[in-house]
PDB file of C-alpha atoms and ligand atoms in Angstrom:
ATOM      1  CA  MET R 442       0.000   0.000   0.000  1.00 76.00           C
ATOM      2  CA  GLN R 443       2.863   2.345   0.736  1.00 82.00           C
ATOM      3  CA  THR R 444       4.248   1.976  -2.818  1.00 89.00           C
ATOM      4  CA  GLY R 445       0.863   2.714  -4.357  1.00 94.00           C
ATOM      5  CA  LEU R 446       0.359   5.754  -2.149  1.00 97.00           C
ATOM      6  CA  LEU R 447       3.846   7.043  -2.883  1.00 97.00           C
ATOM      7  CA  HIS R 448       3.224   6.739  -6.632  1.00 97.00           C
ATOM      8  CA  LEU R 449      -0.077   8.551  -6.229  1.00 98.00           C
ATOM      9  CA  HIS R 450       1.522  11.288  -4.093  1.00 98.00           C
ATOM     10  CA  SER R 451       4.297  11.664  -6.671  1.00 98.00           C
ATOM     11  CA  PHE R 452       1.817  11.809  -9.591  1.00 98.00           C
ATOM     12  CA  VAL R 453      -0.611  14.250  -7.954  1.00 98.00           C
ATOM     13  CA  ALA R 454       2.386  16.508  -7.243  1.00 98.00           C
ATOM     14  CA  TYR R 455       2.844  17.064 -11.013  1.00 98.00           C
ATOM     15  CA  ILE R 456      -0.856  17.784 -11.487  1.00 98.00           C
ATOM     16  CA  LEU R 457      -0.877  20.145  -8.514  1.00 98.00           C
ATOM     17  CA  LEU R 458       2.115  22.167  -9.714  1.00 98.00           C
ATOM     18  CA  ALA R 459       0.698  22.402 -13.241  1.00 98.00           C
ATOM     19  CA  VAL R 460      -2.757  23.456 -12.024  1.00 98.00           C
ATOM     20  CA  LEU R 461      -1.377  26.031  -9.577  1.00 98.00           C
ATOM     21  CA  VAL R 462       0.953  27.576 -12.161  1.00 98.00           C
ATOM     22  CA  ILE R 463      -1.806  27.744 -14.811  1.00 98.00           C
ATOM     23  CA  ALA R 464      -4.310  29.213 -12.325  1.00 98.00           C
ATOM     24  CA  ILE R 465      -1.806  31.830 -11.158  1.00 98.00           C
ATOM     25  CA  VAL R 466      -0.618  32.831 -14.648  1.00 98.00           C
ATOM     26  CA  VAL R 467      -4.103  33.003 -16.206  1.00 98.00           C
ATOM     27  CA  ASN R 468      -5.582  34.915 -13.268  1.00 98.00           C
ATOM     28  CA  ALA R 469      -2.580  37.254 -13.046  1.00 98.00           C
ATOM     29  CA  LEU R 470      -2.849  38.146 -16.750  1.00 98.00           C
ATOM     30  CA  ALA R 471      -6.623  38.727 -16.484  1.00 98.00           C
ATOM     31  CA  GLY R 472      -6.203  40.673 -13.239  1.00 98.00           C
ATOM     32  CA  PHE R 473      -3.479  42.955 -14.590  1.00 97.00           C
ATOM     33  CA  GLN R 474      -5.543  43.636 -17.710  1.00 97.00           C
ATOM     34  CA  GLY R 475      -8.405  44.787 -15.485  1.00 97.00           C
ATOM     35  CA  LYS R 476     -10.811  42.118 -16.733  1.00 98.00           C
ATOM     36  CA  PRO R 477     -13.807  41.041 -14.636  1.00 98.00           C
ATOM     37  CA  TYR R 478     -13.307  37.926 -12.476  1.00 98.00           C
ATOM     38  CA  GLY R 479     -15.200  35.390 -14.570  1.00 97.00           C
ATOM     39  CA  GLU R 480     -16.298  31.785 -14.358  1.00 98.00           C
ATOM     40  CA  THR R 481     -12.976  30.504 -15.793  1.00 98.00           C
ATOM     41  CA  ASN R 482     -11.021  32.411 -13.151  1.00 98.00           C
ATOM     42  CA  ARG R 483     -13.204  30.998 -10.389  1.00 98.00           C
ATOM     43  CA  LYS R 484     -12.879  27.461 -11.726  1.00 98.00           C
ATOM     44  CA  LEU R 485      -9.104  27.684 -11.996  1.00 98.00           C
ATOM     45  CA  SER R 486      -8.894  28.813  -8.358  1.00 98.00           C
ATOM     46  CA  LEU R 487     -11.186  25.930  -7.378  1.00 98.00           C
ATOM     47  CA  TYR R 488      -9.104  23.331  -9.260  1.00 98.00           C
ATOM     48  CA  GLY R 489      -6.003  24.619  -7.472  1.00 98.00           C
ATOM     49  CA  LEU R 490      -7.789  24.265  -4.126  1.00 98.00           C
ATOM     50  CA  ILE R 491      -9.038  20.747  -4.847  1.00 98.00           C
ATOM     51  CA  ALA R 492      -5.627  19.520  -6.063  1.00 98.00           C
ATOM     52  CA  THR R 493      -3.991  20.998  -2.951  1.00 98.00           C
ATOM     53  CA  HIS R 494      -6.495  19.432  -0.537  1.00 98.00           C
ATOM     54  CA  LEU R 495      -6.274  16.074  -2.250  1.00 98.00           C
ATOM     55  CA  GLN R 496      -2.462  16.056  -2.127  1.00 98.00           C
ATOM     56  CA  VAL R 497      -2.358  17.001   1.557  1.00 98.00           C
ATOM     57  CA  LEU R 498      -4.830  14.240   2.365  1.00 98.00           C
ATOM     58  CA  ILE R 499      -2.725  11.662   0.485  1.00 98.00           C
ATOM     59  CA  GLY R 500       0.411  13.028   2.194  1.00 98.00           C
ATOM     60  CA  LEU R 501      -1.183  12.684   5.628  1.00 98.00           C
ATOM     61  CA  ILE R 502      -2.051   9.034   4.988  1.00 98.00           C
ATOM     62  CA  LEU R 503       1.418   8.410   3.565  1.00 98.00           C
ATOM     63  CA  TYR R 504       2.913   9.907   6.714  1.00 98.00           C
ATOM     64  CA  PHE R 505       1.429   7.071   8.780  1.00 97.00           C
ATOM     65  CA  VAL R 506       2.451   4.225   6.480  1.00 96.00           C
ATOM     66  CA  SER R 507       5.837   5.340   5.128  1.00 96.00           C
ATOM     67  CA  PRO R 508       9.019   4.384   7.016  1.00 96.00           C
ATOM     68  CA  LYS R 509      10.147   7.986   6.361  1.00 96.00           C
ATOM     69  CA  GLY R 510       7.092   9.450   8.105  1.00 96.00           C
ATOM     70  CA  MET R 511       5.869   9.093  11.652  1.00 96.00           C
ATOM     71  CA  SER R 512       7.775   5.901  12.383  1.00 95.00           C
ATOM     72  CA  ALA R 513      11.033   7.829  11.830  1.00 96.00           C
ATOM     73  CA  LEU R 514      10.012  10.549  14.292  1.00 95.00           C
ATOM     74  CA  SER R 515      12.418  10.884  17.238  1.00 94.00           C
ATOM     75  CA  GLY R 516      14.629  13.446  18.934  1.00 94.00           C
ATOM     76  CA  GLU R 517      17.666  11.962  17.248  1.00 94.00           C
ATOM     77  CA  ALA R 518      15.993  12.231  13.833  1.00 91.00           C
ATOM     78  CA  MET R 519      15.887  16.016  14.218  1.00 94.00           C
ATOM     79  CA  LYS R 520      19.683  16.129  14.009  1.00 96.00           C
ATOM     80  CA  VAL R 521      19.811  14.335  10.679  1.00 96.00           C
ATOM     81  CA  SER R 522      18.697  16.639   7.876  1.00 95.00           C
ATOM     82  CA  GLY R 523      17.665  13.846   5.494  1.00 94.00           C
ATOM     83  CA  ILE R 524      15.347  12.284   8.076  1.00 97.00           C
ATOM     84  CA  ARG R 525      14.084  15.591   9.506  1.00 97.00           C
ATOM     85  CA  PHE R 526      13.029  16.609   6.006  1.00 97.00           C
ATOM     86  CA  TYR R 527      10.231  14.016   5.650  1.00 97.00           C
ATOM     87  CA  VAL R 528       9.417  13.815   9.360  1.00 97.00           C
ATOM     88  CA  LEU R 529       8.978  17.546   9.860  1.00 97.00           C
ATOM     89  CA  GLU R 530       9.952  20.086   7.191  1.00 98.00           C
ATOM     90  CA  HIS R 531       8.084  18.687   4.187  1.00 98.00           C
ATOM     91  CA  PRO R 532       4.763  17.989   5.970  1.00 98.00           C
ATOM     92  CA  LEU R 533       4.791  21.253   7.939  1.00 98.00           C
ATOM     93  CA  MET R 534       5.510  23.519   4.964  1.00 98.00           C
ATOM     94  CA  MET R 535       2.991  21.683   2.755  1.00 98.00           C
ATOM     95  CA  ILE R 536       0.259  22.004   5.387  1.00 98.00           C
ATOM     96  CA  LEU R 537       1.059  25.723   5.782  1.00 98.00           C
ATOM     97  CA  ALA R 538       0.937  26.106   1.987  1.00 99.00           C
ATOM     98  CA  ALA R 539      -2.473  24.412   1.894  1.00 99.00           C
ATOM     99  CA  ILE R 540      -3.771  26.680   4.662  1.00 99.00           C
ATOM    100  CA  LEU R 541      -2.605  29.764   2.725  1.00 98.00           C
ATOM    101  CA  ILE R 542      -4.192  28.539  -0.513  1.00 98.00           C
ATOM    102  CA  THR R 543      -7.457  27.754   1.309  1.00 98.00           C
ATOM    103  CA  ILE R 544      -7.471  31.250   2.867  1.00 98.00           C
ATOM    104  CA  GLY R 545      -6.797  32.793  -0.556  1.00 98.00           C
ATOM    105  CA  TYR R 546      -9.623  30.818  -2.138  1.00 98.00           C
ATOM    106  CA  SER R 547     -12.003  31.731   0.648  1.00 98.00           C
ATOM    107  CA  LYS R 548     -11.144  35.446   0.671  1.00 98.00           C
ATOM    108  CA  SER R 549     -11.411  35.567  -3.094  1.00 98.00           C
ATOM    109  CA  LYS R 550     -14.810  33.863  -2.973  1.00 98.00           C
ATOM    110  CA  LYS R 551     -16.144  36.323  -0.386  1.00 98.00           C
ATOM    111  CA  ALA R 552     -14.846  39.499  -2.074  1.00 98.00           C
ATOM    112  CA  ASN R 553     -17.327  41.468  -4.178  1.00 97.00           C
ATOM    113  CA  GLU R 554     -15.083  43.358  -6.578  1.00 97.00           C
ATOM    114  CA  SER R 555     -13.118  41.623  -9.328  1.00 98.00           C
ATOM    115  CA  LYS R 556      -9.898  43.410  -8.383  1.00 98.00           C
ATOM    116  CA  ARG R 557     -10.107  42.096  -4.814  1.00 98.00           C
ATOM    117  CA  LYS R 558     -11.019  38.605  -6.005  1.00 98.00           C
ATOM    118  CA  PHE R 559      -7.918  38.472  -8.196  1.00 98.00           C
ATOM    119  CA  ASN R 560      -5.663  40.002  -5.548  1.00 98.00           C
ATOM    120  CA  SER R 561      -6.527  37.694  -2.668  1.00 98.00           C
ATOM    121  CA  MET R 562      -6.314  34.629  -4.863  1.00 98.00           C
ATOM    122  CA  LEU R 563      -2.974  35.677  -6.336  1.00 98.00           C
ATOM    123  CA  VAL R 564      -1.215  36.772  -3.139  1.00 98.00           C
ATOM    124  CA  TYR R 565      -2.045  33.587  -1.190  1.00 98.00           C
ATOM    125  CA  TYR R 566      -1.634  31.145  -4.074  1.00 99.00           C
ATOM    126  CA  VAL R 567       1.776  32.585  -4.996  1.00 98.00           C
ATOM    127  CA  ILE R 568       3.074  32.392  -1.406  1.00 98.00           C
ATOM    128  CA  GLY R 569       1.604  28.887  -1.101  1.00 98.00           C
ATOM    129  CA  LEU R 570       3.345  27.814  -4.309  1.00 98.00           C
ATOM    130  CA  ILE R 571       6.658  29.232  -3.037  1.00 98.00           C
ATOM    131  CA  PHE R 572       6.235  27.245   0.214  1.00 98.00           C
ATOM    132  CA  ILE R 573       5.579  24.080  -1.809  1.00 98.00           C
ATOM    133  CA  LEU R 574       8.575  24.642  -4.101  1.00 98.00           C
ATOM    134  CA  SER R 575      10.799  25.302  -1.069  1.00 98.00           C
ATOM    135  CA  ARG R 576      10.221  21.852   0.448  1.00 98.00           C
ATOM    136  CA  LEU R 577       9.762  19.460  -2.459  1.00 98.00           C
ATOM    137  CA  PRO R 578      12.122  16.453  -2.362  1.00 98.00           C
ATOM    138  CA  TRP R 579      13.434  17.335  -5.829  1.00 97.00           C
ATOM    139  CA  ASP R 580      16.059  14.538  -6.021  1.00 96.00           C
ATOM    140  CA  ALA R 581      13.828  11.710  -4.765  1.00 96.00           C
ATOM    141  CA  TRP R 582      10.989  12.924  -6.974  1.00 97.00           C
ATOM    142  CA  LEU R 583      12.673  13.662 -10.296  1.00 94.00           C
ATOM    143  CA  GLY R 584      16.001  11.893  -9.832  1.00 82.00           C
TER     144      GLY R 584
HETATM  145  C1  LIG L 457      -7.082  16.937   4.947  1.00 68.98           C
HETATM  146  C2  LIG L 457      -8.360  16.974   4.586  1.00 68.98           C
HETATM  147  C3  LIG L 457      -9.042  18.260   4.194  1.00 68.98           C
HETATM  148  C4  LIG L 457      -9.223  19.420   4.912  1.00 68.98           C
HETATM  149  C5  LIG L 457      -8.736  19.729   6.321  1.00 68.98           C
HETATM  150  C6  LIG L 457      -9.998  20.348   4.077  1.00 68.98           C
HETATM  151  C7  LIG L 457     -10.403  21.615   4.471  1.00 68.98           C
HETATM  152  C8  LIG L 457     -11.201  22.466   3.737  1.00 68.98           C
HETATM  153  C9  LIG L 457     -11.671  23.772   4.135  1.00 68.98           C
HETATM  154  C10 LIG L 457     -11.352  24.472   5.448  1.00 68.98           C
HETATM  155  C11 LIG L 457     -12.448  24.269   3.128  1.00 68.98           C
HETATM  156  C12 LIG L 457     -13.205  25.617   3.115  1.00 68.98           C
HETATM  157  C13 LIG L 457     -12.675  26.599   2.128  1.00 68.98           C
HETATM  158  C14 LIG L 457     -13.614  27.808   2.010  1.00 68.98           C
HETATM  159  O1  LIG L 457     -13.557  28.671   2.890  1.00 68.98           O
HETATM  160  O2  LIG L 457     -14.353  27.904   1.055  1.00 68.98           O
HETATM  161  C15 LIG L 457     -12.491  23.284   2.086  1.00 68.98           C
HETATM  162  C16 LIG L 457     -13.163  23.407   0.891  1.00 68.98           C
HETATM  163  C17 LIG L 457     -13.123  22.492  -0.118  1.00 68.98           C
HETATM  164  N1  LIG L 457     -12.337  21.359  -0.206  1.00 68.98           N
HETATM  165 FE1  LIG L 457     -11.248  20.575   1.298  1.00 68.98          FE
HETATM  166  N2  LIG L 457     -10.250  19.743   2.871  1.00 68.98           N
HETATM  167  C18 LIG L 457      -9.686  18.469   2.882  1.00 68.98           C
HETATM  168  C19 LIG L 457      -9.698  17.532   1.870  1.00 68.98           C
HETATM  169  C20 LIG L 457     -10.282  17.711   0.642  1.00 68.98           C
HETATM  170  C21 LIG L 457     -10.284  16.738  -0.431  1.00 68.98           C
HETATM  171  C22 LIG L 457      -9.663  15.342  -0.350  1.00 68.98           C
HETATM  172  C23 LIG L 457     -10.939  17.302  -1.480  1.00 68.98           C
HETATM  173  C24 LIG L 457     -11.275  16.768  -2.854  1.00 68.98           C
HETATM  174  C25 LIG L 457     -10.464  16.047  -3.582  1.00 68.98           C
HETATM  175  C26 LIG L 457     -11.368  18.640  -1.066  1.00 68.98           C
HETATM  176  C27 LIG L 457     -12.075  19.534  -1.845  1.00 68.98           C
HETATM  177  C28 LIG L 457     -12.609  20.725  -1.400  1.00 68.98           C
HETATM  178  C29 LIG L 457     -13.600  21.509  -2.116  1.00 68.98           C
HETATM  179  C30 LIG L 457     -14.190  21.167  -3.479  1.00 68.98           C
HETATM  180  C31 LIG L 457     -13.917  22.619  -1.322  1.00 68.98           C
HETATM  181  C32 LIG L 457     -15.008  23.676  -1.526  1.00 68.98           C
HETATM  182  C33 LIG L 457     -14.703  24.762  -2.423  1.00 68.98           C
HETATM  183  C34 LIG L 457     -15.867  25.759  -2.446  1.00 68.98           C
HETATM  184  O3  LIG L 457     -16.103  26.418  -1.434  1.00 68.98           O
HETATM  185  O4  LIG L 457     -16.513  25.846  -3.476  1.00 68.98           O
HETATM  186  N3  LIG L 457     -10.936  18.857   0.223  1.00 68.98           N
HETATM  187  N4  LIG L 457     -11.725  22.186   2.471  1.00 68.98           N
HETATM  188  C1  LIG L 458       1.230  20.417  -1.405  1.00 68.98           C
HETATM  189  C2  LIG L 458       1.403  19.309  -0.767  1.00 68.98           C
HETATM  190  C3  LIG L 458       2.472  18.264  -1.050  1.00 68.98           C
HETATM  191  C4  LIG L 458       3.259  18.054  -2.158  1.00 68.98           C
HETATM  192  C5  LIG L 458       3.295  18.844  -3.464  1.00 68.98           C
HETATM  193  C6  LIG L 458       4.085  16.890  -1.864  1.00 68.98           C
HETATM  194  C7  LIG L 458       5.023  16.332  -2.741  1.00 68.98           C
HETATM  195  C8  LIG L 458       5.801  15.215  -2.470  1.00 68.98           C
HETATM  196  C9  LIG L 458       6.715  14.598  -3.404  1.00 68.98           C
HETATM  197  C10 LIG L 458       6.958  15.095  -4.835  1.00 68.98           C
HETATM  198  C11 LIG L 458       7.293  13.534  -2.785  1.00 68.98           C
HETATM  199  C12 LIG L 458       8.340  12.586  -3.364  1.00 68.98           C
HETATM  200  C13 LIG L 458       7.684  11.396  -3.984  1.00 68.98           C
HETATM  201  C14 LIG L 458       8.721  10.476  -4.583  1.00 68.98           C
HETATM  202  O1  LIG L 458       9.694  10.119  -3.894  1.00 68.98           O
HETATM  203  O2  LIG L 458       8.546  10.123  -5.753  1.00 68.98           O
HETATM  204  C15 LIG L 458       6.751  13.468  -1.427  1.00 68.98           C
HETATM  205  C16 LIG L 458       7.088  12.532  -0.479  1.00 68.98           C
HETATM  206  C17 LIG L 458       6.538  12.452   0.786  1.00 68.98           C
HETATM  207  N1  LIG L 458       5.538  13.272   1.294  1.00 68.98           N
HETATM  208 FE1  LIG L 458       4.668  14.814   0.343  1.00 68.98          FE
HETATM  209  N2  LIG L 458       3.787  16.426  -0.594  1.00 68.98           N
HETATM  210  C18 LIG L 458       2.810  17.247  -0.065  1.00 68.98           C
HETATM  211  C19 LIG L 458       2.228  17.135   1.185  1.00 68.98           C
HETATM  212  C20 LIG L 458       2.589  16.216   2.152  1.00 68.98           C
HETATM  213  C21 LIG L 458       2.041  16.146   3.491  1.00 68.98           C
HETATM  214  C22 LIG L 458       0.989  17.097   4.042  1.00 68.98           C
HETATM  215  C23 LIG L 458       2.651  15.087   4.122  1.00 68.98           C
HETATM  216  C24 LIG L 458       2.480  14.540   5.511  1.00 68.98           C
HETATM  217  C25 LIG L 458       1.682  14.989   6.433  1.00 68.98           C
HETATM  218  C26 LIG L 458       3.563  14.493   3.176  1.00 68.98           C
HETATM  219  C27 LIG L 458       4.359  13.391   3.438  1.00 68.98           C
HETATM  220  C28 LIG L 458       5.283  12.838   2.582  1.00 68.98           C
HETATM  221  C29 LIG L 458       6.145  11.727   2.930  1.00 68.98           C
HETATM  222  C30 LIG L 458       6.173  10.963   4.283  1.00 68.98           C
HETATM  223  C31 LIG L 458       6.931  11.451   1.800  1.00 68.98           C
HETATM  224  C32 LIG L 458       8.022  10.384   1.647  1.00 68.98           C
HETATM  225  C33 LIG L 458       7.437   9.024   1.497  1.00 68.98           C
HETATM  226  C34 LIG L 458       8.478   7.956   1.179  1.00 68.98           C
HETATM  227  O3  LIG L 458       9.446   8.205   0.453  1.00 68.98           O
HETATM  228  O4  LIG L 458       8.286   6.843   1.690  1.00 68.98           O
HETATM  229  N3  LIG L 458       3.501  15.193   1.991  1.00 68.98           N
HETATM  230  N4  LIG L 458       5.834  14.521  -1.271  1.00 68.98           N
END
């Protein structure tokens, strides 16, 4: 089960990055051109939110079954950067990223003006994406 989950987590990571980048670029272009926040913009934000939530949920389950997750958690592990990465840094930053993206989605949904809808989505999604990029296991994933 761990192998299947890891493959899924690895695959959804590609989808998530693609969806977030497309949502950010399309909405940024529309926002800067002063266009109204339309149905496409709303849907792109929603797809970004769904992909993020799904990936965090898979990650949480993986954390309990992977030997690199909870079972590796110990005081000693904190001194070893390779172990600390999956035990603490990766999960923590990804959860924070998901919280930011959820806040951005929610603020954007509640705002009335198009300009505010674009701005709250963009600010939170961009910071969330930076958090994600900062703690991806690039070598294990692509190497
Ligand atoms: C770790 C488990 C999860 C947590 C803690 C969580 C949390 C949340 C929260 C707080 C919201 C509210 C956002 C708002 O203010 O509108 C939300 C909305 C949503 N989430 Fe999740 N979620 C989780 C898993 C998932 C999964 C697995 C999916 C689907 C694959 C998903 C899809 C959605 C959708 C579609 C919305 C509603 C968007 C809307 O308001 O139209 N979530 N979630
Ligand atoms: C935006 C959210 C996330 C993204 C984009 C992401 C991405 C990734 C990627 C690309 C890998 C490497 C897969 C591979 O080796 O092929 C990975 C591994 C892992 N992730 Fe995540 N992750 C996210 C959230 C989480 C969360 C919330 C947790 C735990 C609570 C988590 C736990 C893990 C663990 C334990 C591994 C290593 C599993 C192993 O090698 O056995 N991830 N993640």
